[in-house]
GROMACS .gro file of C-alpha atoms in nm:
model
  348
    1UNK     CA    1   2.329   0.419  -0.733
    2UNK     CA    2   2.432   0.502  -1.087
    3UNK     CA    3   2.202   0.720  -1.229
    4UNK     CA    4   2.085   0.454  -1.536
    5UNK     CA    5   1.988   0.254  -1.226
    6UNK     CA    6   1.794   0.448  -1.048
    7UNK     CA    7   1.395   0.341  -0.920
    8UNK     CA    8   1.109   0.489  -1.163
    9UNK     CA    9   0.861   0.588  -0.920
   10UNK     CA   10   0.518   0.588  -1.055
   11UNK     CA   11   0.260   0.839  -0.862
   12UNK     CA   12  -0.115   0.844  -0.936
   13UNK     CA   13  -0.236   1.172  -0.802
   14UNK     CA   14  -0.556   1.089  -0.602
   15UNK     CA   15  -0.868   1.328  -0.560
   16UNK     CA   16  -0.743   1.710  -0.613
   17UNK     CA   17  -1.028   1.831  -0.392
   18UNK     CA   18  -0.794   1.647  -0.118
   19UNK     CA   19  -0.439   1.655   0.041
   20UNK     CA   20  -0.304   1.415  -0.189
   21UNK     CA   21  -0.163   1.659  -0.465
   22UNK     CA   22  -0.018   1.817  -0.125
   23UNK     CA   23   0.230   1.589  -0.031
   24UNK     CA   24   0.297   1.484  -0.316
   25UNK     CA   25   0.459   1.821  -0.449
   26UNK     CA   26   0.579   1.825  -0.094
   27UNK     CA   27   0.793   1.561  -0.072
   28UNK     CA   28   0.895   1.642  -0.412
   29UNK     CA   29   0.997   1.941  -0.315
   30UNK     CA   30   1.292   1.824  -0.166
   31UNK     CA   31   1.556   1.802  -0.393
   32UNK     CA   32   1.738   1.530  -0.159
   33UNK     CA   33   1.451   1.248  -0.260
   34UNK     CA   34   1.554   1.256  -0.652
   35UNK     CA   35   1.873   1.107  -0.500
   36UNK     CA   36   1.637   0.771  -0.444
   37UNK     CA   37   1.402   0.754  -0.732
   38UNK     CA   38   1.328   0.911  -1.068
   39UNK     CA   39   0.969   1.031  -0.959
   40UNK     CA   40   0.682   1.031  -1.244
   41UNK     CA   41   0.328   1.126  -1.147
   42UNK     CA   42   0.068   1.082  -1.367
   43UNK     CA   43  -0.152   1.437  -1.389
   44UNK     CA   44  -0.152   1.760  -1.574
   45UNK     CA   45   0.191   1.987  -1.572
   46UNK     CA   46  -0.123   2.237  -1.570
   47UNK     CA   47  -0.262   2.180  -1.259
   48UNK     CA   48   0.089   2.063  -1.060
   49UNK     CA   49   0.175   2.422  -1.112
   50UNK     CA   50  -0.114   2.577  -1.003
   51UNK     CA   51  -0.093   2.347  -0.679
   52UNK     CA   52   0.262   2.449  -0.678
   53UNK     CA   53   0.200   2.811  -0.652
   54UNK     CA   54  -0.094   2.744  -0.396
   55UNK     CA   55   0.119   2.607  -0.155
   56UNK     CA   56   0.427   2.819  -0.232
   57UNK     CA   57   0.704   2.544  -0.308
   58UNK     CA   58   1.004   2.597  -0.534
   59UNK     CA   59   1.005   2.269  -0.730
   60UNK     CA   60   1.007   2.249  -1.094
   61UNK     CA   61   0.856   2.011  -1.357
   62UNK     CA   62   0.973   1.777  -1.678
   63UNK     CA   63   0.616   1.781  -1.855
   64UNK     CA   64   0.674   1.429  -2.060
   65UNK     CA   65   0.480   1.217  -2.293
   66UNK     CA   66   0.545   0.888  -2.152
   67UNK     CA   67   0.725   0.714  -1.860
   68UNK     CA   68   1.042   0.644  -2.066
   69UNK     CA   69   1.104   1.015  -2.129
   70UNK     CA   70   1.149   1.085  -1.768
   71UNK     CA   71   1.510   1.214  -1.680
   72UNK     CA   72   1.635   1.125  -1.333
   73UNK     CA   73   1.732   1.398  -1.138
   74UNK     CA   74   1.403   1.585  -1.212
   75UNK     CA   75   1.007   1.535  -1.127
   76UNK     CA   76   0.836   1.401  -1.395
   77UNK     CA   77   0.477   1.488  -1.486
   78UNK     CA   78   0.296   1.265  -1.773
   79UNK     CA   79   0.029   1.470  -1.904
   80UNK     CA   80  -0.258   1.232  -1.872
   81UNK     CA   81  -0.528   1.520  -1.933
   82UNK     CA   82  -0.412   1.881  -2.130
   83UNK     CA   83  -0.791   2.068  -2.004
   84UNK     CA   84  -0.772   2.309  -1.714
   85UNK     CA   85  -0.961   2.127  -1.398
   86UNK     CA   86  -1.151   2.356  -1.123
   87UNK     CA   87  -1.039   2.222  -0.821
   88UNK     CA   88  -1.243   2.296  -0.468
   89UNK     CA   89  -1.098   2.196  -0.213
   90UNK     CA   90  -1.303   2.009   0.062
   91UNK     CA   91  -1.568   1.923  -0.166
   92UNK     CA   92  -1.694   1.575  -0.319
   93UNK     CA   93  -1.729   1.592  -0.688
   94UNK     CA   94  -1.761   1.334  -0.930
   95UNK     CA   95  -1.557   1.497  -1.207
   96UNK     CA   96  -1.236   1.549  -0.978
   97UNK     CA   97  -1.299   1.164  -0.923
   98UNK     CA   98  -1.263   1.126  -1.277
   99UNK     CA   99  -0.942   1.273  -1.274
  100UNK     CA  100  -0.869   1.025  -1.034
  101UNK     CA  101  -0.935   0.763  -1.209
  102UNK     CA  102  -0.746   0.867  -1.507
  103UNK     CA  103  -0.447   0.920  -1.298
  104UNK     CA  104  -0.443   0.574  -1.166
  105UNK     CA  105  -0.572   0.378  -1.468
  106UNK     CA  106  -0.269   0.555  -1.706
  107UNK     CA  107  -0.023   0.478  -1.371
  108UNK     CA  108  -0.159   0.157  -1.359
  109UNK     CA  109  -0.084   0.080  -1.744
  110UNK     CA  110   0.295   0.208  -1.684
  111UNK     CA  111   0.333  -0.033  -1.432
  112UNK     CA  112   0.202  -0.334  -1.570
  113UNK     CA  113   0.418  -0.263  -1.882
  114UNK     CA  114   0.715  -0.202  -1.641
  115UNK     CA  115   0.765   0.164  -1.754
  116UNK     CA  116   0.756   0.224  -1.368
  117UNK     CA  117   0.911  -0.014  -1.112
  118UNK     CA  118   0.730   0.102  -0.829
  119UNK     CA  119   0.353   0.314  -0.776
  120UNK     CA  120   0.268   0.503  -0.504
  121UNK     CA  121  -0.100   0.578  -0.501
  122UNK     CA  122  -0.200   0.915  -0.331
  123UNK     CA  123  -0.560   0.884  -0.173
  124UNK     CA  124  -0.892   0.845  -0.353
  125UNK     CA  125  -1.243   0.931  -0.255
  126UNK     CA  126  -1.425   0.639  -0.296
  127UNK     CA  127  -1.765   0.758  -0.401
  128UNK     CA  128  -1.644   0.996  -0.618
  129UNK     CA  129  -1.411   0.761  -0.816
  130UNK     CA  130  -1.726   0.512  -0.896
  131UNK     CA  131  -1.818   0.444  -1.276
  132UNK     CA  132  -1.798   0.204  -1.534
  133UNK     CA  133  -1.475   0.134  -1.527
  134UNK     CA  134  -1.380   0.160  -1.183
  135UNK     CA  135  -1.610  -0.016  -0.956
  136UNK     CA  136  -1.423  -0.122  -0.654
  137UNK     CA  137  -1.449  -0.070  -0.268
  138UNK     CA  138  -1.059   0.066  -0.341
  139UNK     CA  139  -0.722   0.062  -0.499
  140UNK     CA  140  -0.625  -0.257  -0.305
  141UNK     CA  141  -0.949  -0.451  -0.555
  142UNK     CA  142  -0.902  -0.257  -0.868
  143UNK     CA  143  -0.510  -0.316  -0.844
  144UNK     CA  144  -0.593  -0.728  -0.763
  145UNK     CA  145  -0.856  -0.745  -1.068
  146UNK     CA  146  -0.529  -0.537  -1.300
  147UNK     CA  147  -0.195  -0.704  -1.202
  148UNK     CA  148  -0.129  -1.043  -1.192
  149UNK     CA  149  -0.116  -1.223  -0.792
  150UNK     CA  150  -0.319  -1.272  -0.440
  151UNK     CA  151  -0.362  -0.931  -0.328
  152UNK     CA  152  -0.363  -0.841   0.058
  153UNK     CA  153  -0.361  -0.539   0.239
  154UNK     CA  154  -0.074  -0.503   0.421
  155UNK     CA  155  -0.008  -0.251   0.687
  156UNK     CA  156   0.353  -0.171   0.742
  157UNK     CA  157   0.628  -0.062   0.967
  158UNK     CA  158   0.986  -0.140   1.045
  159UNK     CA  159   0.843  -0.283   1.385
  160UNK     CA  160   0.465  -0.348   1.275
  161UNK     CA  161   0.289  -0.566   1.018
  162UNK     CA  162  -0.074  -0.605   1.049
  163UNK     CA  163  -0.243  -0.818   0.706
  164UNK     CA  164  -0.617  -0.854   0.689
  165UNK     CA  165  -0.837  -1.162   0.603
  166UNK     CA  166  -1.095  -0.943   0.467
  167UNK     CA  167  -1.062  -0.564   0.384
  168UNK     CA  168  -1.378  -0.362   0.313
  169UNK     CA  169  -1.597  -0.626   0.390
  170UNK     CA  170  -1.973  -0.518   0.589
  171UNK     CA  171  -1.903  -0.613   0.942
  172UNK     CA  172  -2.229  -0.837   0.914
  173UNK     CA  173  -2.078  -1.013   0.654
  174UNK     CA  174  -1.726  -1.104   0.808
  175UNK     CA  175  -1.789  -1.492   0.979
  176UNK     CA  176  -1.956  -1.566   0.645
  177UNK     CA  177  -1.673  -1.488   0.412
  178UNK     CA  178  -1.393  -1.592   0.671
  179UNK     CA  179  -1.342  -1.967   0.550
  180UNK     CA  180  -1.061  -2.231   0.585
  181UNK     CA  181  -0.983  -2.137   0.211
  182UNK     CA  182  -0.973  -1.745   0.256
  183UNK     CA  183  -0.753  -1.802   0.603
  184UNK     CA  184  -0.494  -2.039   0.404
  185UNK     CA  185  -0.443  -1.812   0.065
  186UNK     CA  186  -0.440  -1.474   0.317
  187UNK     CA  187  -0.199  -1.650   0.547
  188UNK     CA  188   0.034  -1.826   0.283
  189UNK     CA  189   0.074  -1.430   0.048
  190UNK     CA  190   0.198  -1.324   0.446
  191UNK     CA  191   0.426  -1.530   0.472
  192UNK     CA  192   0.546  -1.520   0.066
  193UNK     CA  193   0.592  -1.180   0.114
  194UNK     CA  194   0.761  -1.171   0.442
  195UNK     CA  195   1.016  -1.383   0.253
  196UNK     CA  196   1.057  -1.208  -0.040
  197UNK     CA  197   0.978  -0.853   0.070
  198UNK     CA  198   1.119  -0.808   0.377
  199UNK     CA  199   1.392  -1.075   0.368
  200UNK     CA  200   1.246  -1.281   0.711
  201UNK     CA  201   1.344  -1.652   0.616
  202UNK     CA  202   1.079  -1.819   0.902
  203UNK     CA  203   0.785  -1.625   0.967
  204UNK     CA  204   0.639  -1.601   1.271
  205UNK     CA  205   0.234  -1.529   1.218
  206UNK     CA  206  -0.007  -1.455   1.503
  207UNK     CA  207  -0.382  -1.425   1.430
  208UNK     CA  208  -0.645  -1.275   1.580
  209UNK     CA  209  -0.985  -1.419   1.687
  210UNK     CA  210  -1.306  -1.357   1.491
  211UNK     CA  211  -1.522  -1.268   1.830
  212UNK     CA  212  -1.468  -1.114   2.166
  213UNK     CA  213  -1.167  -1.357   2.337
  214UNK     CA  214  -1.157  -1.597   2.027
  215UNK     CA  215  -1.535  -1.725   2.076
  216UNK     CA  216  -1.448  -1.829   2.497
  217UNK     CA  217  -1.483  -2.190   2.363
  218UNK     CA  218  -1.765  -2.155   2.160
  219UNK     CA  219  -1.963  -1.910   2.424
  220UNK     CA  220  -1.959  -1.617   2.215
  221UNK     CA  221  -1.967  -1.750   1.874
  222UNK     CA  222  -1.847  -2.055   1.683
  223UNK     CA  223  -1.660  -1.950   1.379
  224UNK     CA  224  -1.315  -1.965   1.589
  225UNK     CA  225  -1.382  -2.293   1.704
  226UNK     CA  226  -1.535  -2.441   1.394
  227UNK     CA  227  -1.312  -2.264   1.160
  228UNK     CA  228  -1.016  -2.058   1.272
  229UNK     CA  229  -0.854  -2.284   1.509
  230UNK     CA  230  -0.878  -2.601   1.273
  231UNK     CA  231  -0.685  -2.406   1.000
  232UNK     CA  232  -0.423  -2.258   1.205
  233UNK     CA  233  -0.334  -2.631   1.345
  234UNK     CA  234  -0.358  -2.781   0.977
  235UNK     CA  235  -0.091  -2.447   0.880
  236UNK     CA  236   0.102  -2.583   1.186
  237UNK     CA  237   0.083  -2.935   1.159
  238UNK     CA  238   0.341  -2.860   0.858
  239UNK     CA  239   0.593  -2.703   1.010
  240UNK     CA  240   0.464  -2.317   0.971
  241UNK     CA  241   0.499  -2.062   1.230
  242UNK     CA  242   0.165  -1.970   1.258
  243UNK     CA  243  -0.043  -1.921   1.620
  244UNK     CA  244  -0.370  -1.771   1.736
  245UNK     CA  245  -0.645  -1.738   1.732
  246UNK     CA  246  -0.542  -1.480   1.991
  247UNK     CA  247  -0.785  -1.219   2.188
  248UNK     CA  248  -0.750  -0.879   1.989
  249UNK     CA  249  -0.861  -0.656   2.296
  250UNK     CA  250  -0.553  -0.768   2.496
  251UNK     CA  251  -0.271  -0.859   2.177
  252UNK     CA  252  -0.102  -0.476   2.157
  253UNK     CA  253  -0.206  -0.336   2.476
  254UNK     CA  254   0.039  -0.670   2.599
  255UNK     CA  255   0.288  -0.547   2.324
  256UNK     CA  256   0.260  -0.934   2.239
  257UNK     CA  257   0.278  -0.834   1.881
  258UNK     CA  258   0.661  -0.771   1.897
  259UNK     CA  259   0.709  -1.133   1.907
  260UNK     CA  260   0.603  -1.163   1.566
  261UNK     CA  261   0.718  -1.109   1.235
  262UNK     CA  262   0.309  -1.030   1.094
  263UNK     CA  263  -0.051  -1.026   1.268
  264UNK     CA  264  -0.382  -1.142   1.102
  265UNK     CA  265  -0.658  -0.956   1.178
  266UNK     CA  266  -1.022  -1.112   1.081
  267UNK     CA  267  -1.100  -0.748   0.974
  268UNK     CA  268  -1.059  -0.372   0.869
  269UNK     CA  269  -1.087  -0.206   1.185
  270UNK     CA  270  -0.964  -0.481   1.425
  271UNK     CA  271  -0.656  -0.485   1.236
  272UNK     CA  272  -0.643  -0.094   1.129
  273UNK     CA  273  -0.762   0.076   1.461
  274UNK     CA  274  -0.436  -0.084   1.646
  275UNK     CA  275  -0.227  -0.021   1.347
  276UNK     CA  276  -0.322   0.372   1.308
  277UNK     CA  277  -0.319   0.411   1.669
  278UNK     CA  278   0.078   0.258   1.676
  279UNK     CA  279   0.195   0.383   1.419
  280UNK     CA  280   0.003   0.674   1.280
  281UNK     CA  281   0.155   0.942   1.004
  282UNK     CA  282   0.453   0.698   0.948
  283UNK     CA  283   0.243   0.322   0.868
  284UNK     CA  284   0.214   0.243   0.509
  285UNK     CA  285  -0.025   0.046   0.295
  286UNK     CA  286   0.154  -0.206   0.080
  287UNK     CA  287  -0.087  -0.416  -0.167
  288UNK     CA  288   0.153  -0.757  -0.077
  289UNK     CA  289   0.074  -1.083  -0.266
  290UNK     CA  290   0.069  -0.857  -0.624
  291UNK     CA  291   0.326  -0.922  -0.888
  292UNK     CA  292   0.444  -0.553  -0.897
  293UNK     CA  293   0.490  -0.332  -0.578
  294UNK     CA  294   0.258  -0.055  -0.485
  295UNK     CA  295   0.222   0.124  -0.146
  296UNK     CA  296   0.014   0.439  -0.039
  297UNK     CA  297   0.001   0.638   0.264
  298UNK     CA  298  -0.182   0.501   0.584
  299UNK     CA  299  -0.459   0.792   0.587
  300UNK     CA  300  -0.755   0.936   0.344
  301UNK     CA  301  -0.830   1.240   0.168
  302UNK     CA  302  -0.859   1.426   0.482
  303UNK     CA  303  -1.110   1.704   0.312
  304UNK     CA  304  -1.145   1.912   0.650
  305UNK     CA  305  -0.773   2.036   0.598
  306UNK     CA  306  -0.739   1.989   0.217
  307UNK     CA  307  -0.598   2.319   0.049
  308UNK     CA  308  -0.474   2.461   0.391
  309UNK     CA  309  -0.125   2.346   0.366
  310UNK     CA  310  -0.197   2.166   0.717
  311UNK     CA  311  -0.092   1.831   0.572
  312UNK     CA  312   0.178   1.608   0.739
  313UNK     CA  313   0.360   1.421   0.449
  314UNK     CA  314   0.554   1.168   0.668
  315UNK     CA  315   0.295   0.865   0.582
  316UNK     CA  316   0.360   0.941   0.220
  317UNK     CA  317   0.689   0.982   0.223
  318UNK     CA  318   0.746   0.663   0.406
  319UNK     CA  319   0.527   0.489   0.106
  320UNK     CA  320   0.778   0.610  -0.130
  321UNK     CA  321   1.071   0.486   0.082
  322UNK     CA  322   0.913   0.126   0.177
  323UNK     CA  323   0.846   0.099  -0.180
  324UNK     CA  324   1.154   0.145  -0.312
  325UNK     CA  325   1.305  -0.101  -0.051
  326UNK     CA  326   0.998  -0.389  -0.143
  327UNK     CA  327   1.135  -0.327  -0.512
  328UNK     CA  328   1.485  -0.360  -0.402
  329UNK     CA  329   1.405  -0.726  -0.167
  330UNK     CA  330   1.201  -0.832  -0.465
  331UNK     CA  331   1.525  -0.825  -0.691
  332UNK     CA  332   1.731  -0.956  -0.457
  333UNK     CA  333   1.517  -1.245  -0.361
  334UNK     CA  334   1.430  -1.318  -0.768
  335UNK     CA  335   1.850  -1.322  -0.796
  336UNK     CA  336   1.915  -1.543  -0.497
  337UNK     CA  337   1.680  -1.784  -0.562
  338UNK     CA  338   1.727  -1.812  -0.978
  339UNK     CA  339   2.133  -1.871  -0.859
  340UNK     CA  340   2.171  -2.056  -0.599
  341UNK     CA  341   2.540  -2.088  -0.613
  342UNK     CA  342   2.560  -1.679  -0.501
  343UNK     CA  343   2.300  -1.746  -0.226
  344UNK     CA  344   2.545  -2.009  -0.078
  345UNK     CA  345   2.787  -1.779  -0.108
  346UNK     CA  346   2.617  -1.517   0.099
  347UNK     CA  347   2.694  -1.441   0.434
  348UNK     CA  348   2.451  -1.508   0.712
   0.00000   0.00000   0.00000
């Protein structure tokens, strides 16, 4: 890639009482990854080097005033904030999540102006983060209410892709907000994306039950009965790929989801638990159904270890390698389909 070509990955820097800032720098810190991207996190050249020097890496900084200053070949670091920042590691505090939010928000402006191509969004404490201006169960609802599309979280690896009907819903709430609606729109951005980013021409789609074994008929519980099953056969009745409701206790343990191209889980941790459990320290987060890209790693803040250089990068680093390959489908799909002459021409 010629270096006028080359990615500009956005980074918002998370909580600093956390391991985000960690790896981060970390897998900045190898000089091989600025052969990929043009990284740009939004912070404080201030505080990256005092993180720096905490955890003893090598890496130097291009302090820059805005995204389109960044050079390639170097870390960026937009300035968001110029103040010094007393960072404690481990500890909840409502001005770090400030800093959070400022780091996003300014990130989030970049890429909506397509200053950045890609963000990567290191993790958040979600009390701390809570104000005025950002009051959201996560990134996945603040970046849906910003950027223009469905949003769905979407967990990701080369082998595994688990999308949720409902995210950080109350588990008393779930059969109430599950509807024929909600399944259709979830199901349809799964299957848009698997097209155009991840290049699978005819999905297949399994989805998982609402209760224990799918309802057993109606036994325990009606909503797969009354609403699940009726919407997967209307989805089918047109031609889509699209089966279920299956039984979630027995669906990976069976290793039934490798015969599919995505999974739809009712909810968080019937979808997560399996995912984290598969896949953990290398699945991503990928906010699909948005009209830019943006990933994160598959974990938290992880406070117990923050600060002790304990933290294992390879979740993050895959976020900033599935990104950049989204970004890269995304182009080639937008291509393809605006010319169809050069997608006839392509081989199959």
């Amino acid at each position: 890639m010629k270096q006028s070509e080359m990615i500009k990955l956005g980074i918002s820097i998370g909580d600093l009482n956390g391991i985000g800032s960690e790896i981060v720098l970390k897998t900045f810190d190898d000089s091989r990854m600025l052969d990929f991207c043009t990284p740009i996190i939004f912070a404080s050249s201030k505080i990256l080097n005092f993180l720096k020097k905490h955890y003893k890496l090598s890496m130097h900084f291009q302090g820059i005033d805005h995204p389109s200053n960044a050079i390639d070949g170097k870390v960026n670091v937009v300035n968001v904030w110029k103040e010094n920042v007393n960072i404690n590691f481990g500890e909840e505090d409502t001005k770090i999540g400030d800093y959070a939010f400022r780091s996003l928000e300014a990130a989030t402006k970049a890429l909506k102006k397509d200053e950045i191509d890609v963000l990567v969004t290191a993790p958040i404490n979600k009390a701390t983060i809570q104000s005025d201006k950002f009051n959201f169960p996560g990134h996945t609802d603040y970046l849906a209410k910003e950027l223009g599309g469905e949003s769905l979280m979407f967990m990701i690896t080369d082998n595994l892709k688990i999308g949720l009907l409902t995210d950080h819903v109350a588990l008393k709430d779930i059969s109430s907000v599950i509807t024929p609606e909600l399944i259709e729109k979830k199901i349809k951005t799964i299957q848009d994306t698997l097209k155009k980013d991840f290049r699978v021409q005819k999905p297949r789609i399994a989805v998982l039950g609402i209760n224990p074994h799918s309802g057993d008929n109606g036994v325990i519980g009606k909503e797969d009965e009354e609403t699940l099953k009726p919407t997967i056969k209307i989805i089918r009745d047109r031609g889509d790929l699209v089966f279920g409701p299956y039984s979630a206790d027995s669906f990976f343990g069976s290793k039934n989801y490798k015969n599919f191209d995505a999974v739809v889980a009712s909810y968080h941790d019937q979808g997560l638990i399996p995912f984290k459990t598969l896949s953990f320290g290398r699945g991503v987060n990928f906010t699909a159904g948005l009209n830019k890209v943006r990933t994160s790693p598959d974990h938290g803040t992880a406070f117990e270890i923050a600060g002790k250089n304990e933290a294992n990068i390879n979740s993050f680093k895959e976020a900033v390698f599935k990104g950049i390959e989204i970004f890269k489908a995304r182009e080639e799909y937008k291509v393809l389909t605006e010319n169809p002459l050069k997608k006839q021409g392509k081989k199959i």
